[in-house]
Short mmCIF file of C-alpha atoms in Angstrom, two decimals:
data_model
loop_
_atom_site.label_atom_id
_atom_site.label_comp_id
_atom_site.label_asym_id
_atom_site.label_seq_id
_atom_site.Cartn_x
_atom_site.Cartn_y
_atom_site.Cartn_z
CA MET A 94 -15.31 138.59 -209.85
CA PRO A 95 -13.62 136.95 -212.90
CA SER A 96 -11.03 139.20 -214.49
CA ALA A 97 -11.46 140.10 -218.15
CA LEU A 98 -7.67 140.10 -218.47
CA GLY A 99 -7.81 136.30 -218.56
CA ASN A 100 -9.67 136.59 -221.88
CA ARG A 101 -7.17 136.49 -224.79
CA ASN A 102 -9.38 138.44 -227.18
CA PHE A 103 -9.96 141.15 -224.61
CA ARG A 104 -6.21 141.44 -223.92
CA ILE A 105 -5.52 142.00 -227.62
CA TYR A 106 -8.31 144.55 -227.84
CA LEU A 107 -7.08 146.33 -224.70
CA VAL A 108 -3.52 146.66 -226.03
CA GLY A 109 -4.69 148.12 -229.33
CA SER A 110 -7.15 150.42 -227.60
CA THR A 111 -4.53 151.64 -225.12
CA ILE A 112 -2.10 152.62 -227.88
CA SER A 113 -4.86 154.46 -229.72
CA LEU A 114 -5.97 156.22 -226.53
CA HIS A 115 -2.47 157.56 -225.95
CA GLY A 116 -2.67 159.12 -229.39
CA LEU A 117 -6.08 160.58 -228.52
CA TRP A 118 -4.72 162.39 -225.46
CA ILE A 119 -1.67 163.56 -227.33
CA PHE A 120 -4.11 165.09 -229.82
CA ARG A 121 -6.46 166.62 -227.24
CA VAL A 122 -3.72 168.43 -225.36
CA ALA A 123 -2.12 169.61 -228.61
CA LEU A 124 -5.50 170.76 -229.95
CA ALA A 125 -6.40 172.76 -226.84
CA TRP A 126 -2.95 174.32 -226.65
CA TYR A 127 -2.95 175.16 -230.37
CA ALA A 128 -6.35 176.85 -230.03
CA TRP A 129 -5.11 178.90 -227.07
CA THR A 130 -1.86 179.95 -228.77
CA LEU A 131 -3.68 180.91 -231.99
CA THR A 132 -6.27 183.10 -230.25
CA GLY A 133 -5.49 183.67 -226.54
CA SER A 134 -9.27 183.45 -225.99
CA GLU A 135 -11.17 181.34 -223.44
CA ALA A 136 -14.19 181.52 -225.75
CA TRP A 137 -12.27 179.93 -228.63
CA VAL A 138 -10.96 177.20 -226.33
CA GLY A 139 -14.61 176.52 -225.47
CA VAL A 140 -15.59 176.52 -229.16
CA ILE A 141 -12.88 173.98 -230.01
CA SER A 142 -14.05 171.82 -227.11
CA PHE A 143 -17.59 172.11 -228.46
CA THR A 144 -16.56 170.96 -231.93
CA GLN A 145 -14.96 167.81 -230.49
CA PHE A 146 -18.02 166.68 -228.57
CA ALA A 147 -21.03 168.36 -230.22
CA PRO A 148 -21.53 165.68 -232.93
CA ALA A 149 -22.22 163.11 -230.22
CA LEU A 150 -24.91 165.43 -228.88
CA VAL A 151 -26.54 166.04 -232.26
CA PHE A 152 -26.15 162.64 -233.91
CA GLY A 153 -25.59 160.34 -230.91
CA PRO A 154 -28.91 158.46 -231.08
CA LEU A 155 -28.50 157.92 -234.84
CA PHE A 156 -25.02 156.52 -234.22
CA GLY A 157 -26.62 154.12 -231.73
CA VAL A 158 -29.16 152.88 -234.28
CA ILE A 159 -26.29 152.23 -236.69
CA ALA A 160 -24.37 150.34 -233.99
CA ASP A 161 -27.39 148.08 -233.41
CA ARG A 162 -28.08 147.52 -237.13
CA PHE A 163 -24.64 146.75 -238.60
CA GLU A 164 -21.66 144.59 -237.75
CA ARG A 165 -19.77 146.41 -235.02
CA ARG A 166 -16.36 145.04 -236.02
CA LYS A 167 -16.58 146.53 -239.53
CA LEU A 168 -17.91 149.83 -238.18
CA SER A 169 -15.02 150.09 -235.70
CA ILE A 170 -12.41 149.44 -238.40
CA LEU A 171 -14.03 151.92 -240.79
CA LEU A 172 -14.34 154.74 -238.24
CA ASN A 173 -10.84 154.34 -236.81
CA SER A 174 -9.36 154.29 -240.31
CA GLY A 175 -11.22 157.54 -241.03
CA SER A 176 -9.80 159.08 -237.85
CA SER A 177 -6.27 158.15 -238.91
CA LEU A 178 -6.74 159.82 -242.31
CA ASN A 179 -8.29 162.94 -240.74
CA MET A 180 -5.35 163.38 -238.36
CA LEU A 181 -2.86 162.78 -241.17
CA ALA A 182 -4.50 165.57 -243.20
CA LEU A 183 -4.42 167.98 -240.22
CA ALA A 184 -0.77 167.17 -239.54
CA SER A 185 0.12 167.79 -243.19
CA LEU A 186 -1.59 171.21 -243.23
CA SER A 187 0.01 172.12 -239.92
CA PHE A 188 3.46 171.22 -241.26
CA ALA A 189 2.69 173.46 -244.25
CA GLY A 190 1.83 176.35 -241.88
CA VAL A 191 -1.65 177.01 -243.27
CA VAL A 192 -3.74 176.20 -240.18
CA ASP A 193 -5.75 179.04 -238.61
CA ILE A 194 -8.47 178.75 -235.97
CA GLY A 195 -11.14 178.12 -238.63
CA VAL A 196 -9.19 175.22 -240.17
CA LEU A 197 -8.47 173.84 -236.71
CA ALA A 198 -12.15 173.98 -235.75
CA THR A 199 -13.13 172.22 -238.99
CA PHE A 200 -10.79 169.29 -238.43
CA SER A 201 -11.79 169.14 -234.77
CA LEU A 202 -15.44 168.93 -235.84
CA ILE A 203 -14.70 166.12 -238.31
CA GLN A 204 -12.82 164.24 -235.60
CA GLY A 205 -15.71 164.86 -233.24
CA MET A 206 -18.09 163.23 -235.72
CA LEU A 207 -15.82 160.20 -236.07
CA ASP A 208 -15.32 159.86 -232.31
CA GLY A 209 -19.01 160.42 -231.62
CA SER A 210 -20.07 157.70 -234.05
CA HIS A 211 -17.47 155.30 -232.66
CA THR A 212 -18.50 155.73 -229.01
CA PRO A 213 -21.65 153.54 -229.10
CA VAL A 214 -19.83 151.05 -231.33
CA ARG A 215 -16.96 150.81 -228.84
CA MET A 216 -19.25 150.53 -225.82
CA ALA A 217 -21.41 147.87 -227.50
CA LEU A 218 -18.37 145.97 -228.82
CA VAL A 219 -16.80 145.14 -225.43
CA PRO A 220 -19.75 143.03 -224.17
CA GLY A 221 -19.34 140.95 -227.35
CA ILE A 222 -15.69 140.21 -226.51
CA VAL A 223 -16.05 139.05 -222.89
CA ARG A 224 -18.38 136.80 -220.91
CA ARG A 225 -21.17 138.45 -218.93
CA GLU A 226 -19.44 137.78 -215.60
CA GLU A 227 -16.31 139.52 -216.94
CA LEU A 228 -18.18 142.64 -218.05
CA SER A 229 -17.62 144.82 -214.97
CA SER A 230 -13.91 143.97 -215.02
CA ALA A 231 -13.73 144.72 -218.76
CA ILE A 232 -15.39 148.14 -218.41
CA ALA A 233 -13.15 149.04 -215.47
CA SER A 234 -10.05 147.83 -217.35
CA THR A 235 -10.86 149.88 -220.44
CA SER A 236 -11.39 152.87 -218.17
CA ILE A 237 -7.99 152.28 -216.56
CA ALA A 238 -6.43 152.18 -220.02
CA PHE A 239 -8.24 155.41 -220.93
CA ASN A 240 -6.97 157.17 -217.84
CA VAL A 241 -3.45 155.75 -217.93
CA SER A 242 -3.29 157.32 -221.38
CA ARG A 243 -4.65 160.52 -219.82
CA VAL A 244 -1.63 160.50 -217.48
CA ILE A 245 1.05 159.51 -219.99
CA GLY A 246 -0.42 160.98 -223.19
CA PRO A 247 -0.35 164.63 -222.06
CA ALA A 248 3.24 164.24 -220.83
CA ILE A 249 4.23 162.82 -224.23
CA SER A 250 2.26 165.59 -225.93
CA GLY A 251 4.07 168.26 -223.92
CA LEU A 252 7.43 166.79 -224.89
CA ILE A 253 6.45 166.59 -228.55
CA ILE A 254 5.13 170.16 -228.62
CA VAL A 255 8.20 171.60 -226.90
CA SER A 256 10.81 169.60 -228.82
CA LEU A 257 9.24 169.00 -232.24
CA GLY A 258 6.14 171.19 -232.56
CA VAL A 259 2.41 170.65 -232.45
CA SER A 260 2.29 169.24 -236.00
CA TRP A 261 4.11 166.11 -234.87
CA ALA A 262 1.51 165.55 -232.14
CA PHE A 263 -1.19 165.27 -234.82
CA ALA A 264 1.00 162.92 -236.88
CA VAL A 265 1.61 160.60 -233.91
CA ASN A 266 -2.14 160.44 -233.26
CA SER A 267 -2.71 159.45 -236.86
CA LEU A 268 -0.36 156.47 -236.46
CA SER A 269 -1.90 155.41 -233.15
CA TYR A 270 -5.21 154.46 -234.77
CA VAL A 271 -3.49 151.65 -236.69
CA ALA A 272 -3.16 149.67 -233.45
CA ILE A 273 -6.88 149.53 -232.70
CA VAL A 274 -7.72 148.74 -236.33
CA VAL A 275 -5.39 145.72 -236.26
CA ALA A 276 -6.66 144.57 -232.84
CA VAL A 277 -10.33 144.64 -233.85
CA TRP A 278 -9.46 142.90 -237.11
CA VAL A 279 -7.82 139.86 -235.47
CA ILE A 280 -9.96 139.19 -232.37
CA GLU A 281 -12.99 136.91 -232.15
CA ILE A 282 -16.31 138.60 -231.32
CA LYS A 283 -19.46 136.77 -230.24
CA ARG A 284 -22.14 136.70 -232.91
CA ARG A 285 -25.36 138.52 -232.21
CA GLU A 286 -28.79 137.52 -233.42
CA GLU A 287 -28.99 138.30 -237.10
CA ARG A 288 -31.02 141.47 -237.62
CA GLU A 289 -32.01 140.25 -241.07
CA LYS A 290 -34.15 137.50 -239.50
CA LYS A 291 -36.41 140.15 -238.04
CA GLU A 292 -38.54 142.58 -239.96
CA ALA A 293 -36.32 145.57 -240.71
CA ALA A 294 -37.53 148.41 -238.56
CA ASN A 295 -37.60 152.03 -239.56
CA ALA A 296 -34.56 153.86 -238.13
CA TRP A 297 -36.75 156.57 -236.59
CA ARG A 298 -38.97 153.92 -234.98
CA GLU A 299 -35.90 152.18 -233.55
CA LEU A 300 -34.62 155.47 -232.20
CA LYS A 301 -37.93 156.20 -230.47
CA HIS A 302 -37.95 152.70 -229.02
CA GLY A 303 -34.51 153.28 -227.50
CA VAL A 304 -35.61 156.58 -225.95
CA ARG A 305 -38.79 154.98 -224.53
CA TYR A 306 -36.70 152.18 -223.08
CA VAL A 307 -34.47 154.66 -221.23
CA LEU A 308 -37.40 156.76 -219.99
CA SER A 309 -39.15 153.65 -218.69
CA HIS A 310 -36.08 152.35 -216.82
CA ASN A 311 -35.84 154.19 -213.50
CA MET A 312 -32.20 153.39 -212.75
CA ILE A 313 -30.86 154.14 -216.25
CA ARG A 314 -32.92 157.33 -216.45
CA THR A 315 -31.49 158.60 -213.15
CA LEU A 316 -27.94 157.68 -214.15
CA LEU A 317 -28.27 159.68 -217.36
CA VAL A 318 -29.49 162.74 -215.42
CA LEU A 319 -26.48 162.50 -213.09
CA THR A 320 -24.20 162.01 -216.09
CA ALA A 321 -25.58 165.21 -217.64
CA LEU A 322 -24.85 167.21 -214.48
CA GLY A 323 -21.35 165.79 -214.15
CA THR A 324 -20.38 166.47 -217.75
CA LEU A 325 -21.99 169.90 -218.11
CA PHE A 326 -20.56 171.44 -214.97
CA GLY A 327 -17.71 169.05 -214.09
CA ARG A 328 -16.09 167.96 -217.33
CA GLY A 329 -17.09 171.28 -218.87
CA ALA A 330 -15.09 173.07 -216.16
CA LEU A 331 -12.06 170.87 -216.84
CA GLU A 332 -12.14 171.97 -220.50
CA MET A 333 -10.95 175.36 -219.24
CA MET A 334 -7.64 173.93 -217.99
CA PRO A 335 -5.60 175.46 -220.88
CA ALA A 336 -6.80 178.93 -219.87
CA VAL A 337 -6.35 178.22 -216.14
CA ALA A 338 -2.83 176.86 -216.66
CA ASP A 339 -1.70 179.91 -218.63
CA ALA A 340 -3.82 182.91 -217.59
CA VAL A 341 -4.38 182.08 -213.88
CA LEU A 342 -1.45 179.88 -212.86
CA GLU A 343 1.07 181.17 -215.45
CA ARG A 344 2.47 177.66 -216.07
CA GLY A 345 1.97 177.37 -219.85
CA SER A 346 1.86 174.07 -221.75
CA SER A 347 3.87 172.21 -219.10
CA GLY A 348 1.35 173.23 -216.46
CA LEU A 349 -1.51 172.08 -218.69
CA ALA A 350 0.17 168.70 -219.25
CA ALA A 351 0.71 168.27 -215.48
CA MET A 352 -2.90 169.11 -214.67
CA THR A 353 -4.25 166.81 -217.38
CA SER A 354 -2.03 164.02 -216.07
CA ALA A 355 -3.26 164.64 -212.52
CA VAL A 356 -6.85 164.18 -213.69
CA GLY A 357 -5.82 160.93 -215.34
CA ALA A 358 -3.93 159.69 -212.27
CA GLY A 359 -7.00 160.16 -210.11
CA ALA A 360 -9.14 158.38 -212.67
CA VAL A 361 -6.69 155.46 -212.89
CA LEU A 362 -6.89 155.04 -209.11
CA MET A 363 -10.68 154.85 -209.28
CA GLY A 364 -10.52 152.43 -212.22
CA LEU A 365 -8.25 150.09 -210.24
CA ILE A 366 -10.69 150.14 -207.34
CA LEU A 367 -13.63 149.30 -209.61
CA ALA A 368 -11.65 146.59 -211.41
CA ARG A 369 -11.32 144.71 -208.11
CA GLY A 370 -15.08 144.58 -207.70
CA ALA A 371 -18.13 146.82 -208.08
CA HIS A 372 -20.67 144.93 -205.97
CA TRP A 373 -20.98 147.97 -203.69
CA LEU A 374 -21.78 150.30 -206.57
CA ASP A 375 -25.26 151.82 -206.87
CA VAL A 376 -26.91 155.06 -207.97
CA ARG A 377 -26.75 156.54 -204.48
CA ALA A 378 -22.97 156.15 -204.34
CA ILE A 379 -22.65 157.91 -207.69
CA ARG A 380 -24.91 160.75 -206.52
CA MET A 381 -22.88 161.31 -203.34
CA THR A 382 -19.62 161.25 -205.29
CA LEU A 383 -20.88 163.79 -207.80
CA ALA A 384 -21.88 166.10 -204.93
CA ALA A 385 -18.31 165.85 -203.60
CA ALA A 386 -16.97 166.63 -207.08
CA SER A 387 -19.11 169.79 -207.16
CA VAL A 388 -17.44 171.09 -204.01
CA ILE A 389 -14.00 170.34 -205.48
CA ILE A 390 -14.89 172.32 -208.64
CA VAL A 391 -15.66 175.33 -206.42
CA LEU A 392 -12.23 174.97 -204.77
CA PHE A 393 -10.55 174.60 -208.17
CA GLY A 394 -12.16 177.79 -209.41
CA ALA A 395 -11.25 179.74 -206.28
CA SER A 396 -7.63 178.55 -206.19
CA GLY A 397 -4.84 180.63 -207.67
CA HIS A 398 -2.05 178.30 -206.54
CA PHE A 399 -0.61 175.64 -208.81
CA LEU A 400 -0.17 172.85 -206.24
CA LEU A 401 -3.67 173.33 -204.82
CA SER A 402 -5.12 173.32 -208.33
CA LEU A 403 -3.15 170.17 -209.13
CA VAL A 404 -4.60 168.40 -206.08
CA ALA A 405 -8.10 169.64 -206.95
CA VAL A 406 -8.04 168.31 -210.52
CA GLY A 407 -6.57 165.02 -209.27
CA LEU A 408 -9.52 164.64 -206.89
CA LEU A 409 -11.85 165.53 -209.74
CA GLY A 410 -10.27 162.68 -211.68
CA VAL A 411 -11.26 160.32 -208.84
CA THR A 412 -14.79 161.58 -208.30
CA LEU A 413 -15.87 162.29 -211.86
CA SER A 414 -14.46 158.94 -212.97
CA LEU A 415 -16.47 157.08 -210.36
CA ALA A 416 -19.56 158.84 -211.69
CA GLY A 417 -18.64 158.07 -215.31
CA ILE A 418 -17.27 154.52 -215.01
CA GLY A 419 -19.85 153.60 -212.40
CA SER A 420 -22.75 154.71 -214.58
CA GLN A 421 -21.36 152.69 -217.50
CA ILE A 422 -20.99 149.55 -215.37
CA LEU A 423 -24.51 149.83 -214.00
CA ILE A 424 -26.06 150.59 -217.39
CA GLN A 425 -24.18 147.88 -219.32
CA SER A 426 -24.99 145.33 -216.60
CA HIS A 427 -28.76 145.91 -216.81
CA VAL A 428 -29.51 146.97 -220.41
CA ASP A 429 -31.00 144.51 -222.90
CA ASP A 430 -28.54 143.60 -225.65
CA ASP A 431 -30.89 144.40 -228.54
CA VAL A 432 -30.97 148.08 -227.45
CA ARG A 433 -27.40 148.23 -226.13
CA GLY A 434 -26.11 150.37 -229.00
CA ARG A 435 -28.93 152.89 -228.71
CA VAL A 436 -28.69 153.18 -224.93
CA SER A 437 -24.89 153.48 -225.19
CA SER A 438 -25.31 156.23 -227.77
CA LEU A 439 -27.68 158.14 -225.47
CA TRP A 440 -25.11 157.87 -222.68
CA GLY A 441 -22.40 159.07 -225.11
CA MET A 442 -24.64 161.86 -226.38
CA ILE A 443 -25.11 163.13 -222.83
CA ALA A 444 -21.53 162.50 -221.67
CA PHE A 445 -19.74 164.03 -224.64
CA GLY A 446 -22.47 166.47 -225.63
CA GLY A 447 -22.62 167.70 -222.04
CA THR A 448 -18.88 168.29 -222.08
CA ALA A 449 -19.23 170.16 -225.38
CA ILE A 450 -22.03 172.43 -224.17
CA GLY A 451 -20.46 172.88 -220.75
CA GLY A 452 -17.08 173.83 -222.19
CA LEU A 453 -18.68 176.26 -224.64
CA LEU A 454 -20.96 177.94 -222.09
CA ILE A 455 -18.29 178.19 -219.42
CA GLY A 456 -15.85 179.64 -221.96
CA LEU A 457 -18.36 182.22 -223.19
CA VAL A 458 -19.43 183.25 -219.68
CA ALA A 459 -15.80 183.37 -218.51
CA ASP A 460 -14.97 185.86 -221.27
CA GLY A 461 -17.39 188.34 -219.70
CA LEU A 462 -17.65 187.40 -216.03
CA GLY A 463 -14.14 186.11 -215.35
CA LEU A 464 -12.69 182.61 -215.49
CA GLN A 465 -12.40 181.84 -211.77
CA GLU A 466 -15.81 183.28 -210.91
CA THR A 467 -17.41 181.19 -213.65
CA LEU A 468 -15.79 177.98 -212.43
CA VAL A 469 -16.99 178.61 -208.88
CA GLY A 470 -20.51 179.16 -210.19
CA SER A 471 -20.33 175.97 -212.25
CA GLY A 472 -19.50 173.94 -209.15
CA LEU A 473 -22.35 175.46 -207.16
CA ILE A 474 -24.90 174.75 -209.91
CA CYS A 475 -23.66 171.15 -210.14
CA LEU A 476 -24.03 170.71 -206.37
CA ILE A 477 -27.58 172.08 -206.28
CA GLY A 478 -28.65 169.97 -209.26
CA THR A 479 -27.13 166.78 -207.86
CA LEU A 480 -28.78 167.18 -204.47
CA ALA A 481 -32.12 167.72 -206.23
CA VAL A 482 -31.96 164.32 -207.98
CA ARG A 483 -33.78 161.50 -206.20
CA ALA A 484 -31.77 158.28 -206.34
CA PRO A 485 -33.83 155.08 -206.78
CA ALA A 486 -33.57 152.27 -204.26
CA PRO A 487 -30.66 149.84 -204.89
CA HIS A 488 -33.03 147.04 -205.95
CA ASP A 489 -34.93 149.26 -208.42
CA THR A 490 -33.33 148.01 -211.66
CA GLU A 491 -36.36 146.99 -213.71
CA LEU A 492 -38.46 148.74 -216.34
CA ASP A 493 -41.31 150.81 -214.93
CA GLU A 494 -43.47 149.50 -217.77
CA PRO A 495 -42.98 147.16 -220.78
CA VAL A 496 -41.47 148.76 -223.90
#
């Protein structure tokens, strides 16, 4: 399989994206820790998680229509510039000492809207940078970059929080967005068919067309169901790591950084495997992997030992990443380009919206039932749901009916 790293434009994009992603993970760890220190409440940690990912759930399909209608380069630059300004404002208020949980949730929600709108743009942009035969390598490489940042970013965040304070973590994230803005500005991107040559469609009609396309495509439809299960009960469970690190394991911010890095290390390992070739990948492999992840979530919830929990979240990084990266590779390899933005937005809506709802529900239930008991239950529900999904045959990659 040709490597996307041989493509100059992709290398530039990857460097800029990697720098920005480090800032993202510095922010996410700082945000979760700040929410926990301000309130000491699992429910509020879940609410903050919800604000980060809920916009993708509510507005995801609309973001996809926008990604298909307008020039993706300009959209990427605009949205990343907005993210930089939002983080700069949060850092300034934090330095001034006027941030409470309401202010924090507001800025988290704004950032969630920016990230949610950028997700389909980002996912649709990469196929325009590389050749079709480089696409699997490009998706795996961007995932490796994402998860390398998940390993290194939390460690940097922990150092910044301990030595300088959480305000500096927000400021560093603000600066990190400059790298991706510059990268997207300078690279060459393949031109798409001009939308203006076609009759301009109503946005609602385009949205319905994208949904019909997904519902009529057996493989993509099944992948989105599995993605929903993995994010609701898998990624949603991982959103409780700040509470687990402090209330269960008594390791504080350093324990949270170590666990977050362990998740990233496992995901990097899986990304490297997929970057070498994904010819073996199909829906059945993703289904089996998600079932294994469900069992690991049960073990994570039942564990009260730091090292065992560290191993568990590392294995979750491997398994949940195979489900996430694998579903992206399969979808991007089979989707038609004229609906790529809308299908990508539906994937993002489910992936990030599922994490938002899962984190919120698990946090709320944990407040009443108990954190460890709730995590065990989340894993069991994920296992039952995954086993109930029927995986299509490996060759079943076509539309059930014309759309």
